[in-house]
Amino acid sequence: QSALTQPPSASGSPGQSVTISCTGTSSDIGGYDHVSWYQQHPGKAPKLMIYEVTKRPSGVPDRFSGSKSGNTASLTVSGLQAEDEADYYCSSYAGSNTWVFGGGTKLTVL
Amino acid sequence: EVQLVESGGGLVQREGSLRLSCAASGFTFSSYWMTWVRQAPGKGLEWVAAIKPDGSEKYYVDSVKGRFTISRDNAKNSLYLQMNSLRAEDTAVYYCAGMSYWANEYWGQGTLVTVSS
């Protein structure tokens, strides 16, 4: 049950694209297509942005996309907007009905 | 409208106990896996526990096994977390969440638990 590894920070200018990585192991990210991503603004509850690696819940802009290769998942935010500035967390199913989160990435819109 | 409302947080002494509740509405509670996720002050999210829709199976992160118990009452659309032998490192905002497709789709606003030494 070790946390997934995310870069502590990422940044980009309005209109640009930024990609946040999330590295795990073959026991979590690499073993299942059950990776999800969450956006959290200060003082607020997390919000589901991506599930099952690539799927977007209703209402999430298509500027947000997810992918996975081996033991690493990625979240890409295209056409950055000021309101995208937030903390982002990845999560993966880790087998035996347990889940694990990443340490979080603070996204700054310059 | 989906709502998850946590309650029961507060200040408790080390080795003390606390019971969190989460009242659900706006979705078919009895069909959902439910989880508790916590966030220590200034830190990241940590999955704590999960329970099957019928309550028959429960799962925990290693650090709370034997101390925390997740339960649910589908007749009352409610989720619970009984926390015993609390430690300073359990200090966090505790969120209840409803799972769909292996992801936490619905979230409450959280309740703060502070364990004093």
CSV table of N, CA and C in Angstrom, one decimal, chain B residues 73-115:
chain,number,residue,atom,x,y,z
B,73,ASP,N,-25.8,1.4,7.0
B,73,ASP,CA,-27.2,1.1,7.2
B,73,ASP,C,-28.0,1.5,5.9
B,74,ASN,N,-28.2,0.6,5.0
B,74,ASN,CA,-28.9,1.0,3.8
B,74,ASN,C,-30.3,1.5,4.0
B,75,ALA,N,-30.9,1.0,5.1
B,75,ALA,CA,-32.3,1.5,5.3
B,75,ALA,C,-32.3,3.0,5.7
B,76,LYS,N,-31.2,3.4,6.2
B,76,LYS,CA,-31.1,4.9,6.6
B,76,LYS,C,-30.2,5.7,5.7
B,77,ASN,N,-29.7,5.0,4.6
B,77,ASN,CA,-28.8,5.7,3.6
B,77,ASN,C,-27.6,6.3,4.4
B,78,SER,N,-27.0,5.6,5.2
B,78,SER,CA,-26.0,6.1,6.1
B,78,SER,C,-24.8,5.2,6.1
B,79,LEU,N,-23.6,5.9,6.1
B,79,LEU,CA,-22.3,5.2,6.2
B,79,LEU,C,-21.7,5.7,7.5
B,80,TYR,N,-20.9,4.8,8.1
B,80,TYR,CA,-20.3,5.1,9.4
B,80,TYR,C,-18.8,4.7,9.4
B,81,LEU,N,-18.0,5.3,10.3
B,81,LEU,CA,-16.6,4.9,10.6
B,81,LEU,C,-16.4,5.0,12.1
B,82,GLN,N,-16.3,3.9,12.7
B,82,GLN,CA,-16.0,3.8,14.1
B,82,GLN,C,-14.5,3.8,14.3
B,83,MET,N,-13.9,4.8,15.0
B,83,MET,CA,-12.5,5.0,15.1
B,83,MET,C,-12.1,4.8,16.6
B,84,ASN,N,-11.3,3.8,16.9
B,84,ASN,CA,-10.8,3.6,18.2
B,84,ASN,C,-9.3,3.7,18.3
B,85,SER,N,-8.8,3.8,19.5
B,85,SER,CA,-7.4,3.9,19.7
B,85,SER,C,-6.7,4.9,18.8
B,86,LEU,N,-7.3,6.1,18.8
B,86,LEU,CA,-6.9,7.2,17.9
B,86,LEU,C,-5.5,7.6,18.2
B,87,ARG,N,-4.8,8.0,17.2
B,87,ARG,CA,-3.4,8.4,17.3
B,87,ARG,C,-3.3,9.8,16.7
B,88,ALA,N,-2.2,10.5,17.0
B,88,ALA,CA,-2.0,11.9,16.5
B,88,ALA,C,-2.0,11.8,14.9
B,89,GLU,N,-1.5,10.8,14.4
B,89,GLU,CA,-1.4,10.7,12.9
B,89,GLU,C,-2.7,10.4,12.2
B,90,ASP,N,-3.8,10.2,13.0
B,90,ASP,CA,-5.1,10.1,12.5
B,90,ASP,C,-5.8,11.4,12.3
B,91,THR,N,-5.1,12.5,12.8
B,91,THR,CA,-5.7,13.8,12.6
B,91,THR,C,-5.8,14.2,11.1
B,92,ALA,N,-7.0,14.5,10.7
B,92,ALA,CA,-7.3,14.7,9.2
B,92,ALA,C,-8.7,15.1,9.0
B,93,VAL,N,-9.0,15.6,7.8
B,93,VAL,CA,-10.3,15.7,7.3
B,93,VAL,C,-10.7,14.4,6.7
B,94,TYR,N,-11.9,13.9,7.2
B,94,TYR,CA,-12.4,12.6,6.7
B,94,TYR,C,-13.5,12.8,5.7
B,95,TYR,N,-13.4,12.3,4.5
B,95,TYR,CA,-14.4,12.4,3.5
B,95,TYR,C,-15.1,11.0,3.3
B,96,CYS,N,-16.4,11.0,3.2
B,96,CYS,CA,-17.0,9.8,2.7
B,96,CYS,C,-17.2,10.0,1.2
B,97,ALA,N,-17.2,8.9,0.5
B,97,ALA,CA,-17.3,9.0,-1.0
B,97,ALA,C,-18.1,7.8,-1.5
B,98,GLY,N,-18.8,8.0,-2.6
B,98,GLY,CA,-19.5,6.9,-3.3
B,98,GLY,C,-18.8,6.5,-4.5
B,99,MET,N,-18.5,5.2,-4.7
B,99,MET,CA,-17.7,4.7,-5.8
B,99,MET,C,-18.5,4.2,-6.9
B,100,SER,N,-18.0,4.5,-8.1
B,100,SER,CA,-18.6,4.0,-9.4
B,100,SER,C,-17.5,3.7,-10.3
B,101,TYR,N,-17.5,2.6,-11.0
B,101,TYR,CA,-16.4,2.3,-11.9
B,101,TYR,C,-15.0,2.4,-11.2
B,102,TRP,N,-14.9,1.9,-10.0
B,102,TRP,CA,-13.6,1.9,-9.3
B,102,TRP,C,-13.1,3.3,-8.9
B,103,ALA,N,-13.9,4.3,-9.0
B,103,ALA,CA,-13.5,5.6,-8.7
B,103,ALA,C,-14.5,6.3,-7.8
B,104,ASN,N,-14.0,7.3,-7.0
B,104,ASN,CA,-14.8,8.0,-6.0
B,104,ASN,C,-15.6,9.1,-6.8
B,105,GLU,N,-16.8,8.8,-7.2
B,105,GLU,CA,-17.6,9.6,-8.0
B,105,GLU,C,-18.3,10.8,-7.2
B,106,TYR,N,-18.8,10.4,-6.0
B,106,TYR,CA,-19.5,11.4,-5.2
B,106,TYR,C,-18.7,11.6,-3.9
B,107,TRP,N,-18.6,12.9,-3.5
B,107,TRP,CA,-17.8,13.2,-2.3
B,107,TRP,C,-18.6,14.1,-1.3
B,108,GLY,N,-18.4,13.9,0.0
B,108,GLY,CA,-19.0,14.8,0.9
B,108,GLY,C,-18.0,16.0,1.1
B,109,GLN,N,-18.4,16.9,2.0
B,109,GLN,CA,-17.6,18.1,2.3
B,109,GLN,C,-16.5,17.9,3.3
B,110,GLY,N,-16.6,16.7,4.0
B,110,GLY,CA,-15.5,16.3,4.9
B,110,GLY,C,-15.9,16.8,6.4
B,111,THR,N,-15.3,16.1,7.3
B,111,THR,CA,-15.4,16.4,8.7
B,111,THR,C,-14.0,16.3,9.4
B,112,LEU,N,-13.6,17.2,10.2
B,112,LEU,CA,-12.3,17.3,10.7
B,112,LEU,C,-12.2,16.5,12.0
B,113,VAL,N,-11.2,15.7,12.1
B,113,VAL,CA,-10.9,14.9,13.3
B,113,VAL,C,-9.5,15.4,13.8
B,114,THR,N,-9.5,15.8,15.0
B,114,THR,CA,-8.2,16.3,15.6
B,114,THR,C,-7.9,15.4,16.8
B,115,VAL,N,-6.8,14.8,16.8
B,115,VAL,CA,-6.4,13.9,18.0
B,115,VAL,C,-5.3,14.6,18.7
